Structure formats: structure tokens, C-alpha cells
Coordinates of N, CA, C and O in Angstrom, one line a residue:
M1 N -19.7 9.5 1.9 CA -20.3 9.6 0.7 C -20.7 8.2 0.2 O -19.8 7.3 0.1
A2 N -21.9 7.9 -0.1 CA -22.4 6.6 -0.5 C -21.9 6.1 -1.8 O -21.4 5.0 -1.9
D3 N -22.0 6.9 -2.9 CA -21.6 6.6 -4.2 C -20.2 7.2 -4.5 O -20.0 8.4 -4.2
K4 N -19.4 6.4 -5.2 CA -18.1 7.0 -5.7 C -18.4 7.9 -6.8 O -19.3 7.7 -7.7
L5 N -17.7 9.0 -6.9 CA -17.8 10.0 -7.9 C -17.1 9.5 -9.2 O -16.1 8.9 -9.1
T6 N -17.6 9.8 -10.3 CA -17.0 9.4 -11.6 C -17.1 10.5 -12.6 O -17.6 11.6 -12.3
L7 N -16.6 10.2 -13.8 CA -16.7 11.2 -14.8 C -18.1 11.6 -15.1 O -18.4 12.7 -15.6
L8 N -19.0 10.7 -14.9 CA -20.4 10.9 -15.2 C -21.1 11.9 -14.2 O -22.1 12.6 -14.6
N9 N -20.7 12.0 -13.0 CA -21.3 12.9 -12.0 C -20.5 14.0 -11.6 O -20.7 14.7 -10.6
L10 N -19.4 14.3 -12.3 CA -18.5 15.4 -12.1 C -18.5 16.3 -13.3 O -18.7 15.8 -14.4
E11 N -18.4 17.6 -13.1 CA -18.3 18.5 -14.2 C -16.9 19.1 -14.2 O -16.4 19.6 -13.2
F12 N -16.2 19.1 -15.4 CA -14.9 19.7 -15.6 C -15.0 21.0 -16.4 O -15.5 20.9 -17.5
R13 N -14.5 22.1 -15.8 CA -14.5 23.4 -16.5 C -13.2 24.0 -16.4 O -12.6 24.0 -15.3
M14 N -12.8 24.7 -17.5 CA -11.5 25.4 -17.4 C -11.6 26.6 -16.4 O -12.6 27.3 -16.4
Y15 N -10.5 26.7 -15.7 CA -10.4 27.8 -14.7 C -10.4 29.2 -15.4 O -9.8 29.3 -16.4
E16 N -11.2 30.1 -14.9 CA -11.3 31.4 -15.5 C -11.0 32.5 -14.5 O -11.2 33.7 -14.8
G17 N -10.3 32.2 -13.4 CA -9.9 33.2 -12.5 C -10.7 33.0 -11.2 O -11.6 32.3 -11.1
G18 N -10.2 33.8 -10.2 CA -10.8 33.7 -8.9 C -10.0 33.0 -7.8 O -8.9 32.5 -8.1
T19 N -10.6 32.9 -6.7 CA -9.9 32.2 -5.6 C -10.7 31.0 -5.1 O -11.9 31.0 -5.4
L20 N -10.1 30.2 -4.3 CA -10.9 29.1 -3.7 C -11.9 29.6 -2.8 O -11.6 30.5 -2.0
P21 N -13.1 29.1 -2.9 CA -14.2 29.6 -1.9 C -13.9 29.2 -0.5 O -13.2 28.2 -0.3
A22 N -14.4 29.9 0.4 CA -14.2 29.6 1.9 C -14.6 28.2 2.2 O -14.1 27.5 3.1
S23 N -15.6 27.6 1.5 CA -16.1 26.3 1.8 C -15.1 25.2 1.3 O -15.3 24.0 1.7
F24 N -14.1 25.6 0.6 CA -13.1 24.6 0.0 C -12.1 24.4 1.1 O -11.2 25.2 1.2
Q25 N -12.2 23.4 1.9 CA -11.3 23.1 3.0 C -10.1 22.2 2.5 O -10.3 21.3 1.7
F26 N -8.9 22.5 3.0 CA -7.8 21.7 2.6 C -6.8 21.6 3.8 O -6.9 22.4 4.7
E27 N -5.9 20.6 3.7 CA -4.9 20.4 4.8 C -3.9 21.5 4.8 O -3.6 22.0 3.7
E28 N -3.3 21.9 5.9 CA -2.3 22.9 6.0 C -1.1 22.6 5.1 O -0.6 23.5 4.4
V29 N -0.8 21.3 4.9 CA 0.3 20.9 4.1 C 0.1 21.2 2.6 O 1.0 21.3 1.8
D30 N -1.2 21.5 2.2 CA -1.5 21.8 0.9 C -1.7 23.3 0.6 O -2.2 23.7 -0.4
Q31 N -1.2 24.1 1.5 CA -1.3 25.6 1.3 C -0.6 26.0 0.0 O -1.1 26.9 -0.6
E32 N 0.5 25.4 -0.3 CA 1.2 25.8 -1.6 C 0.3 25.6 -2.8 O 0.2 26.4 -3.7
L33 N -0.5 24.5 -2.8 CA -1.5 24.2 -3.8 C -2.6 25.3 -3.9 O -3.0 25.7 -5.0
A34 N -3.0 25.7 -2.7 CA -4.1 26.7 -2.7 C -3.5 28.0 -3.2 O -4.2 28.8 -3.9
D35 N -2.3 28.3 -2.8 CA -1.6 29.6 -3.2 C -1.5 29.6 -4.7 O -1.7 30.7 -5.3
F36 N -1.1 28.5 -5.3 CA -1.0 28.4 -6.7 C -2.3 28.8 -7.4 O -2.3 29.6 -8.3
Y37 N -3.4 28.2 -7.0 CA -4.7 28.4 -7.5 C -5.1 29.9 -7.4 O -5.5 30.6 -8.3
N38 N -4.9 30.5 -6.2 CA -5.3 31.8 -5.9 C -4.4 32.9 -6.5 O -4.9 34.0 -6.7
E39 N -3.1 32.6 -6.7 CA -2.2 33.6 -7.1 C -1.5 33.5 -8.5 O -1.2 34.5 -9.1
D40 N -1.3 32.2 -8.9 CA -0.6 32.0 -10.2 C -1.3 31.3 -11.3 O -0.8 31.4 -12.5
A41 N -2.3 30.6 -11.0 CA -3.0 29.8 -12.0 C -3.4 30.5 -13.3 O -3.1 30.1 -14.4
L42 N -4.1 31.6 -13.1 CA -4.7 32.3 -14.2 C -3.6 32.9 -15.1 O -3.6 32.8 -16.3
R43 N -2.5 33.5 -14.5 CA -1.4 34.0 -15.3 C -0.7 33.0 -16.1 O -0.5 33.1 -17.3
L44 N -0.4 31.8 -15.4 CA 0.3 30.7 -16.1 C -0.6 30.1 -17.2 O -0.1 29.7 -18.2
Q45 N -1.9 30.1 -17.0 CA -2.8 29.6 -18.0 C -2.8 30.5 -19.2 O -2.7 30.1 -20.4
K46 N -2.9 31.8 -19.0 CA -2.9 32.8 -20.0 C -1.6 32.8 -20.8 O -1.6 33.1 -22.0
E47 N -0.5 32.5 -20.2 CA 0.8 32.4 -20.8 C 1.0 31.0 -21.5 O 2.1 30.8 -22.0
S48 N 0.0 30.2 -21.5 CA 0.1 28.9 -22.2 C 1.2 28.0 -21.6 O 1.8 27.2 -22.3
V49 N 1.4 28.1 -20.3 CA 2.3 27.3 -19.6 C 1.6 26.0 -19.0 O 2.2 25.0 -18.9
T50 N 0.4 26.2 -18.6 CA -0.4 25.2 -18.0 C -1.8 25.3 -18.3 O -2.3 26.4 -18.7
R51 N -2.6 24.3 -18.1 CA -4.1 24.3 -18.2 C -4.6 24.0 -16.9 O -4.2 23.0 -16.3
V52 N -5.5 24.8 -16.3 CA -6.1 24.6 -15.0 C -7.5 24.2 -15.2 O -8.3 24.9 -15.9
M53 N -7.9 23.1 -14.5 CA -9.3 22.7 -14.6 C -9.9 22.7 -13.2 O -9.3 22.2 -12.3
N54 N -11.2 23.2 -13.2 CA -12.0 23.1 -12.0 C -12.9 21.8 -12.1 O -13.3 21.5 -13.2
V55 N -13.1 21.2 -10.9 CA -13.9 20.0 -10.9 C -15.1 20.3 -10.0 O -14.9 20.7 -8.8
F56 N -16.3 20.2 -10.5 CA -17.5 20.5 -9.7 C -18.3 19.2 -9.5 O -18.4 18.4 -10.4
H57 N -19.0 19.2 -8.3 CA -20.0 18.1 -8.0 C -21.2 18.9 -7.5 O -21.1 19.6 -6.5
E58 N -22.3 18.7 -8.2 CA -23.6 19.3 -7.8 C -23.4 20.8 -7.6 O -23.8 21.5 -6.7
G59 N -22.6 21.4 -8.6 CA -22.4 22.9 -8.6 C -21.4 23.4 -7.7 O -21.2 24.6 -7.6
K60 N -20.8 22.6 -6.9 CA -19.8 23.0 -5.9 C -18.4 22.6 -6.3 O -18.2 21.5 -6.7
L61 N -17.5 23.6 -6.2 CA -16.1 23.3 -6.5 C -15.5 22.3 -5.5 O -15.5 22.5 -4.3
V62 N -15.1 21.1 -6.0 CA -14.6 20.1 -5.1 C -13.1 19.7 -5.4 O -12.5 19.0 -4.5
A63 N -12.5 20.2 -6.5 CA -11.1 19.9 -6.8 C -10.7 20.8 -7.9 O -11.5 21.4 -8.6
Y64 N -9.4 20.9 -8.0 CA -8.8 21.5 -9.2 C -7.6 20.8 -9.6 O -7.0 20.1 -8.7
F65 N -7.1 20.8 -10.8 CA -5.9 20.2 -11.2 C -5.3 21.1 -12.4 O -6.0 21.8 -13.1
A66 N -4.0 21.0 -12.5 CA -3.3 21.6 -13.6 C -2.5 20.6 -14.4 O -1.9 19.7 -13.8
Y67 N -2.4 20.8 -15.7 CA -1.5 19.9 -16.5 C -0.8 20.7 -17.6 O -1.3 21.8 -17.9
S68 N 0.2 20.1 -18.1 CA 1.0 20.7 -19.2 C 1.7 19.6 -19.9 O 1.8 18.5 -19.5
T69 N 2.3 20.0 -21.0 CA 3.1 19.1 -21.8 C 4.5 19.0 -21.1 O 4.9 19.8 -20.3
S70 N 5.1 17.8 -21.3 CA 6.4 17.5 -20.6 C 7.1 16.5 -21.4 O 6.7 16.2 -22.6
E71 N 8.1 15.9 -20.8 CA 8.8 14.8 -21.4 C 9.5 14.0 -20.3 O 9.6 14.5 -19.2
I72 N 9.8 12.8 -20.6 CA 10.5 11.9 -19.6 C 11.7 11.4 -20.4 O 11.6 10.9 -21.5
K73 N 12.9 11.5 -19.7 CA 14.1 11.0 -20.3 C 14.0 9.5 -20.5 O 13.5 8.7 -19.6
A74 N 14.6 9.0 -21.5 CA 14.6 7.5 -21.8 C 15.3 6.8 -20.7 O 14.9 5.7 -20.3
L75 N 16.3 7.4 -20.0 CA 17.0 6.8 -18.9 C 16.1 6.6 -17.7 O 16.4 5.7 -16.8
D76 N 15.0 7.3 -17.6 CA 14.1 7.2 -16.4 C 13.0 6.2 -16.6 O 12.3 6.0 -15.7
L77 N 13.0 5.6 -17.8 CA 11.9 4.6 -18.1 C 12.4 3.2 -17.8 O 13.6 2.9 -17.9
L78 N 11.5 2.3 -17.5 CA 11.8 0.9 -17.4 C 12.3 0.5 -18.8 O 11.8 1.0 -19.8
P79 N 13.2 -0.5 -19.0 CA 13.6 -0.9 -20.3 C 12.5 -1.3 -21.2 O 12.6 -1.0 -22.4
E80 N 11.5 -1.9 -20.7 CA 10.4 -2.3 -21.6 C 9.5 -1.2 -22.1 O 8.7 -1.3 -23.0
D81 N 9.6 0.0 -21.4 CA 8.9 1.2 -21.9 C 9.6 2.1 -22.8 O 9.1 3.0 -23.3
K82 N 10.9 1.9 -22.9 CA 11.8 2.8 -23.7 C 11.7 2.3 -25.1 O 12.0 1.2 -25.5
V83 N 11.3 3.3 -26.0 CA 11.2 2.9 -27.4 C 12.2 3.7 -28.3 O 12.3 3.4 -29.5
A84 N 12.9 4.6 -27.7 CA 13.9 5.4 -28.4 C 15.0 5.9 -27.4 O 14.7 5.9 -26.2
P85 N 16.2 6.2 -27.8 CA 17.2 6.6 -26.9 C 17.1 8.0 -26.4 O 18.0 8.5 -25.7
F86 N 16.1 8.8 -26.8 CA 15.9 10.2 -26.4 C 14.6 10.3 -25.5 O 13.9 9.4 -25.3
S87 N 14.4 11.5 -25.1 CA 13.2 11.8 -24.2 C 12.0 11.5 -25.0 O 11.9 11.7 -26.2
H88 N 11.0 11.0 -24.2 CA 9.7 10.7 -24.8 C 8.6 11.7 -24.4 O 8.6 12.2 -23.3
P89 N 7.7 12.1 -25.3 CA 6.7 13.1 -25.0 C 5.7 12.6 -24.0 O 5.3 11.5 -24.0
A90 N 5.3 13.6 -23.2 CA 4.4 13.2 -22.1 C 3.4 14.4 -21.8 O 3.7 15.6 -22.1
L91 N 2.3 14.1 -21.1 CA 1.4 15.0 -20.5 C 1.6 14.9 -19.0 O 1.7 13.8 -18.5
K92 N 1.8 16.0 -18.3 CA 2.1 16.0 -16.9 C 1.0 16.6 -16.0 O 0.6 17.7 -16.3
L93 N 0.6 15.8 -15.1 CA -0.3 16.3 -14.0 C 0.5 17.1 -13.1 O 1.4 16.5 -12.4
G94 N 0.4 18.4 -13.0 CA 1.3 19.3 -12.3 C 0.8 19.6 -10.9 O 1.5 19.6 -9.9
R95 N -0.5 19.9 -10.7 CA -1.0 20.3 -9.4 C -2.4 19.6 -9.3 O -3.1 19.5 -10.3
L96 N -2.7 19.2 -8.1 CA -4.0 18.5 -7.9 C -4.4 18.8 -6.4 O -3.6 18.5 -5.5
L97 N -5.6 19.4 -6.2 CA -6.0 19.6 -4.8 C -7.5 19.2 -4.8 O -8.3 19.7 -5.6
V98 N -7.8 18.4 -3.9 CA -9.2 17.9 -3.6 C -9.6 18.5 -2.3 O -8.9 18.4 -1.3
C99 N -10.8 19.0 -2.2 CA -11.4 19.5 -1.0 C -11.4 18.4 0.1 O -11.7 17.2 -0.2
S100 N -11.0 18.7 1.3 CA -10.8 17.7 2.3 C -12.0 16.8 2.5 O -11.9 15.6 2.7
S101 N -13.2 17.4 2.5 CA -14.4 16.7 2.7 C -14.8 15.7 1.6 O -15.6 14.8 1.7
M102 N -14.1 15.8 0.4 CA -14.4 15.0 -0.7 C -13.3 14.0 -1.0 O -13.4 13.3 -2.0
Q103 N -12.2 14.0 -0.2 CA -11.2 13.0 -0.4 C -11.7 11.6 -0.2 O -12.6 11.3 0.5
R104 N -11.1 10.7 -1.0 CA -11.5 9.2 -1.0 C -12.9 9.0 -1.5 O -13.5 8.0 -1.1
S105 N -13.3 9.9 -2.4 CA -14.7 9.8 -2.9 C -14.6 9.4 -4.4 O -15.7 9.2 -5.0
G106 N -13.4 9.2 -5.0 CA -13.3 8.8 -6.4 C -12.9 9.9 -7.3 O -12.7 9.8 -8.5
I107 N -12.8 11.1 -6.7 CA -12.4 12.3 -7.5 C -11.0 12.1 -8.1 O -10.8 12.4 -9.3
G108 N -10.1 11.7 -7.4 CA -8.7 11.5 -7.9 C -8.7 10.6 -9.1 O -8.1 10.8 -10.1
T109 N -9.4 9.5 -9.0 CA -9.5 8.5 -10.1 C -10.2 9.1 -11.3 O -9.8 9.0 -12.5
A110 N -11.3 9.9 -11.1 CA -12.0 10.5 -12.2 C -11.1 11.6 -12.9 O -11.1 11.7 -14.1
I111 N -10.3 12.3 -12.1 CA -9.4 13.3 -12.7 C -8.4 12.5 -13.6 O -8.1 13.0 -14.7
L112 N -7.8 11.4 -13.1 CA -6.9 10.7 -13.9 C -7.5 10.2 -15.2 O -6.9 10.2 -16.3
Q113 N -8.8 9.7 -15.1 CA -9.5 9.2 -16.3 C -9.7 10.4 -17.2 O -9.6 10.2 -18.5
Y114 N -10.1 11.5 -16.7 CA -10.3 12.7 -17.6 C -9.0 13.1 -18.3 O -9.0 13.3 -19.5
L115 N -7.9 13.1 -17.5 CA -6.6 13.5 -18.1 C -6.1 12.5 -19.1 O -5.6 12.8 -20.2
A116 N -6.4 11.2 -18.8 CA -6.0 10.2 -19.8 C -6.8 10.3 -21.1 O -6.2 10.2 -22.2
K117 N -8.1 10.6 -20.9 CA -8.9 10.8 -22.1 C -8.4 12.0 -22.9 O -8.3 11.9 -24.2
Q118 N -8.0 13.1 -22.3 CA -7.5 14.3 -23.0 C -6.2 13.9 -23.7 O -5.9 14.2 -24.8
A119 N -5.3 13.1 -23.0 CA -4.0 12.7 -23.6 C -4.2 11.9 -24.8 O -3.6 12.0 -25.8
L120 N -5.2 10.9 -24.7 CA -5.4 10.1 -25.9 C -6.0 10.9 -27.0 O -5.7 10.5 -28.2
E121 N -6.8 11.9 -26.8 CA -7.3 12.8 -27.8 C -6.2 13.6 -28.4 O -6.1 13.8 -29.7
I122 N -5.3 14.1 -27.6 CA -4.2 15.0 -28.1 C -3.3 14.1 -28.9 O -2.8 14.6 -30.0
R123 N -3.0 12.9 -28.6 CA -2.0 12.1 -29.3 C -2.5 11.7 -30.7 O -1.8 11.2 -31.5
D124 N -3.8 12.0 -31.0 CA -4.3 11.8 -32.4 C -3.6 12.9 -33.3 O -3.6 12.7 -34.5
K125 N -3.2 14.0 -32.7 CA -2.6 15.1 -33.4 C -1.1 15.3 -33.2 O -0.4 15.8 -34.0
V126 N -0.7 15.0 -31.9 CA 0.7 15.3 -31.5 C 1.2 14.0 -30.8 O 0.5 13.4 -30.0
P127 N 2.5 13.7 -31.1 CA 3.0 12.5 -30.5 C 3.0 12.7 -28.9 O 3.4 13.7 -28.4
L128 N 2.5 11.7 -28.3 CA 2.4 11.7 -26.8 C 2.4 10.3 -26.3 O 1.5 9.5 -26.7
R129 N 3.3 9.9 -25.5 CA 3.4 8.5 -25.1 C 3.1 8.3 -23.6 O 2.6 7.2 -23.3
F130 N 3.4 9.2 -22.7 CA 3.3 9.0 -21.3 C 2.5 10.0 -20.6 O 2.4 11.2 -21.0
L131 N 2.0 9.6 -19.4 CA 1.3 10.5 -18.5 C 2.2 10.5 -17.3 O 2.6 9.5 -16.8
L132 N 2.6 11.7 -16.8 CA 3.6 11.9 -15.7 C 2.9 12.5 -14.5 O 1.9 13.3 -14.7
V133 N 3.4 12.3 -13.3 CA 3.0 13.1 -12.1 C 4.2 13.1 -11.2 O 5.0 12.2 -11.1
D134 N 4.4 14.3 -10.6 CA 5.3 14.5 -9.5 C 4.5 14.4 -8.2 O 3.8 15.3 -7.9
A135 N 4.5 13.2 -7.6 CA 3.6 12.9 -6.5 C 4.2 13.3 -5.1 O 5.3 13.0 -4.9
V136 N 3.3 13.8 -4.3 CA 3.7 14.0 -2.9 C 3.8 12.7 -2.2 O 3.1 11.7 -2.6
P137 N 4.6 12.5 -1.1 CA 4.8 11.2 -0.5 C 3.5 10.5 -0.2 O 3.4 9.3 -0.5
H138 N 2.5 11.1 0.3 CA 1.2 10.4 0.7 C 0.4 10.0 -0.5 O -0.6 9.2 -0.3
A139 N 0.7 10.4 -1.7 CA -0.1 10.1 -2.8 C 0.6 9.0 -3.7 O -0.1 8.5 -4.6
V140 N 1.8 8.7 -3.5 CA 2.5 7.8 -4.3 C 1.8 6.4 -4.4 O 1.6 5.9 -5.5
E141 N 1.3 5.9 -3.3 CA 0.6 4.6 -3.3 C -0.6 4.6 -4.2 O -0.9 3.7 -4.9
F142 N -1.4 5.7 -4.1 CA -2.6 5.9 -5.0 C -2.2 5.8 -6.5 O -2.9 5.0 -7.2
Y143 N -1.2 6.5 -6.9 CA -0.8 6.4 -8.3 C -0.3 5.0 -8.7 O -0.6 4.5 -9.8
I144 N 0.5 4.4 -7.8 CA 1.0 3.0 -8.1 C -0.2 2.1 -8.3 O -0.2 1.2 -9.2
K145 N -1.2 2.2 -7.4 CA -2.4 1.3 -7.6 C -3.1 1.6 -8.9 O -3.8 0.7 -9.4
K146 N -3.0 2.7 -9.5 CA -3.6 3.1 -10.8 C -2.7 2.6 -11.9 O -3.0 2.9 -13.1
G147 N -1.6 2.0 -11.7 CA -0.7 1.5 -12.7 C 0.5 2.3 -13.0 O 1.3 2.0 -13.9
F148 N 0.7 3.4 -12.3 CA 1.9 4.3 -12.5 C 3.2 3.5 -12.0 O 3.1 2.8 -11.1
I149 N 4.3 3.8 -12.6 CA 5.6 3.3 -12.3 C 6.4 4.4 -11.5 O 6.5 5.5 -12.0
D150 N 6.9 4.0 -10.4 CA 7.7 5.0 -9.6 C 9.1 4.9 -10.1 O 9.7 3.8 -10.1
T151 N 9.7 6.0 -10.7 CA 11.0 6.0 -11.2 C 12.1 6.0 -10.2 O 13.3 5.7 -10.5
G152 N 11.7 6.3 -8.9 CA 12.7 6.4 -7.9 C 13.4 7.8 -7.9 O 14.2 8.1 -7.0
I153 N 13.0 8.6 -8.8 CA 13.6 10.0 -8.9 C 12.8 10.9 -8.0 O 11.6 11.0 -8.1
K154 N 13.5 11.7 -7.2 CA 12.9 12.7 -6.3 C 13.1 14.1 -6.9 O 14.2 14.4 -7.4
R155 N 12.1 14.9 -6.9 CA 12.2 16.2 -7.5 C 11.6 17.2 -6.6 O 11.0 16.9 -5.6
G156 N 11.6 18.5 -7.0 CA 11.0 19.6 -6.3 C 12.1 20.2 -5.4 O 13.2 19.7 -5.2
S157 N 11.7 21.4 -4.9 CA 12.7 22.2 -4.2 C 13.1 21.5 -2.9 O 14.2 21.6 -2.5
S158 N 12.2 20.7 -2.3 CA 12.6 20.0 -1.1 C 12.9 18.5 -1.4 O 13.2 17.8 -0.5
R159 N 12.8 18.2 -2.7 CA 13.2 16.8 -3.1 C 12.2 15.8 -2.5 O 12.7 14.7 -2.3
D160 N 11.0 16.2 -2.2 CA 10.1 15.2 -1.7 C 9.0 14.7 -2.7 O 8.2 13.9 -2.3
L161 N 9.1 15.1 -3.9 CA 8.2 14.7 -4.9 C 8.8 13.5 -5.7 O 10.0 13.5 -6.1
S162 N 8.0 12.5 -5.9 CA 8.4 11.3 -6.7 C 7.9 11.4 -8.1 O 6.7 11.6 -8.3
L163 N 8.7 11.2 -9.1 CA 8.3 11.1 -10.5 C 7.8 9.8 -10.8 O 8.5 8.8 -10.6
L164 N 6.5 9.7 -11.2 CA 5.9 8.5 -11.6 C 5.4 8.7 -13.1 O 5.1 9.8 -13.5
Y165 N 5.2 7.6 -13.8 CA 4.7 7.6 -15.1 C 3.8 6.4 -15.4 O 3.9 5.4 -14.8
I166 N 3.0 6.6 -16.4 CA 2.2 5.5 -17.0 C 2.2 5.6 -18.5 O 2.2 6.7 -19.0
D167 N 2.4 4.5 -19.2 CA 2.4 4.4 -20.6 C 1.0 4.6 -21.1 O 0.1 3.8 -20.7
L168 N 0.7 5.5 -22.0 CA -0.6 5.7 -22.5 C -1.1 4.5 -23.3 O -2.3 4.3 -23.4
N169 N -0.2 3.7 -23.8 CA -0.6 2.5 -24.5 C -1.3 1.5 -23.5 O -2.0 0.6 -24.0
K170 N -1.0 1.6 -22.3 CA -1.5 0.7 -21.2 C -2.6 1.4 -20.3 O -3.1 0.7 -19.5
V171 N -2.8 2.7 -20.5 CA -3.6 3.4 -19.6 C -5.0 3.0 -19.4 O -5.6 3.0 -18.3
I172 N -5.7 2.6 -20.5 CA -7.1 2.2 -20.4 C -7.3 1.1 -19.4 O -8.2 1.1 -18.6
E173 N -6.5 0.1 -19.4 CA -6.7 -1.1 -18.5 C -6.3 -0.7 -17.1 O -6.8 -1.4 -16.2
N174 N -5.5 0.3 -16.8 CA -5.1 0.5 -15.5 C -5.8 1.6 -14.7 O -5.8 1.6 -13.5
L175 N -6.5 2.5 -15.4 CA -7.1 3.7 -14.7 C -8.5 3.4 -14.3 O -9.1 4.3 -13.6
G176 N -9.1 2.3 -14.6 CA -10.5 2.1 -14.3 C -10.7 1.8 -12.8 O -9.9 1.7 -12.0

């Protein structure tokens, strides 16, 4: 792909049901992410547990992601990021799947920018300090390059997900 994709040439639409099209190729390791989209996304969105967004380029579905409200314990933050002794409010990127043919095209960065923009708009009405992600091992470096802090905490049923965060007060300078 010659040009990197950005917020300007991607379209973000709320998921309204359906399954991933046959043209949406993904790695076998991402089958759980595809199953979530095909089997659970609509129900969880209707139950107000998560928001699922489709990402289109030139009318073609190229990615999806899900996010929800969350929190991060004060003990899990770097000392300089801790502003109170209790959990801090956060927005969490829960699921993210990019079509194999579109990986390394800028979609991941655009999704983070979109989500950061949403978080900054939400925090005008509701306290919100951090953006979180439970990253799969091969994605940790990507998030760190975008300014996320690796807490060293492993989560998930197989304990292979790494909890990372970024302070929304610093997000504008790091996600570009």
C-alpha cells in the first residue's frame, strides 16, 4: 500500500450485526477475535457492555475494534501517573482485528487516534484519565511505540495478554 491510512481516509461505523465477509482474511491465531465478532459482538453491544466499531476503506471492511469503560488500579500505575490512591477511570480497547492484507498500513494507529478522540470527548462529561489495552504478545511493541506503558501485568485465560496504558493527558503528543 503506497499511502498510510489515516482518520481522513477511513470510515468508522458502529457495528449493526452480521459476520465477517469471506474477503476478510485473518491469521489462525486470531480466530477468537473473529468468533467474537461473528457470535458475541452484537449481543454485548445491545447489553451496553461494549461498543463495536467497523472500520472501512473504500467501502470495504478492513478492521473492527471493541471498547468499553474500565479502570486501572493505582498500584498498577507508574508513580508519576498516580494521582489518587484508588482506581483511576479508563477507556479500554478490548478487541481489535485488522484484515491480514491491510496490516502495517496505518489502520492500528488510526484506530488509536479515533479511540483517543472519543475518550477526550467523553471526559468532557465523565471523568476519564487513561486509555488501556490488553495486548497480545506480538502487539506490545506497537503500543509501546505509541507511548503506552507496559505494566508488566499479564491477564487473560492463558495469561498471555499484557496490560498497557497511556495517560490521556499525554495522548495527543504520543499517538501521532
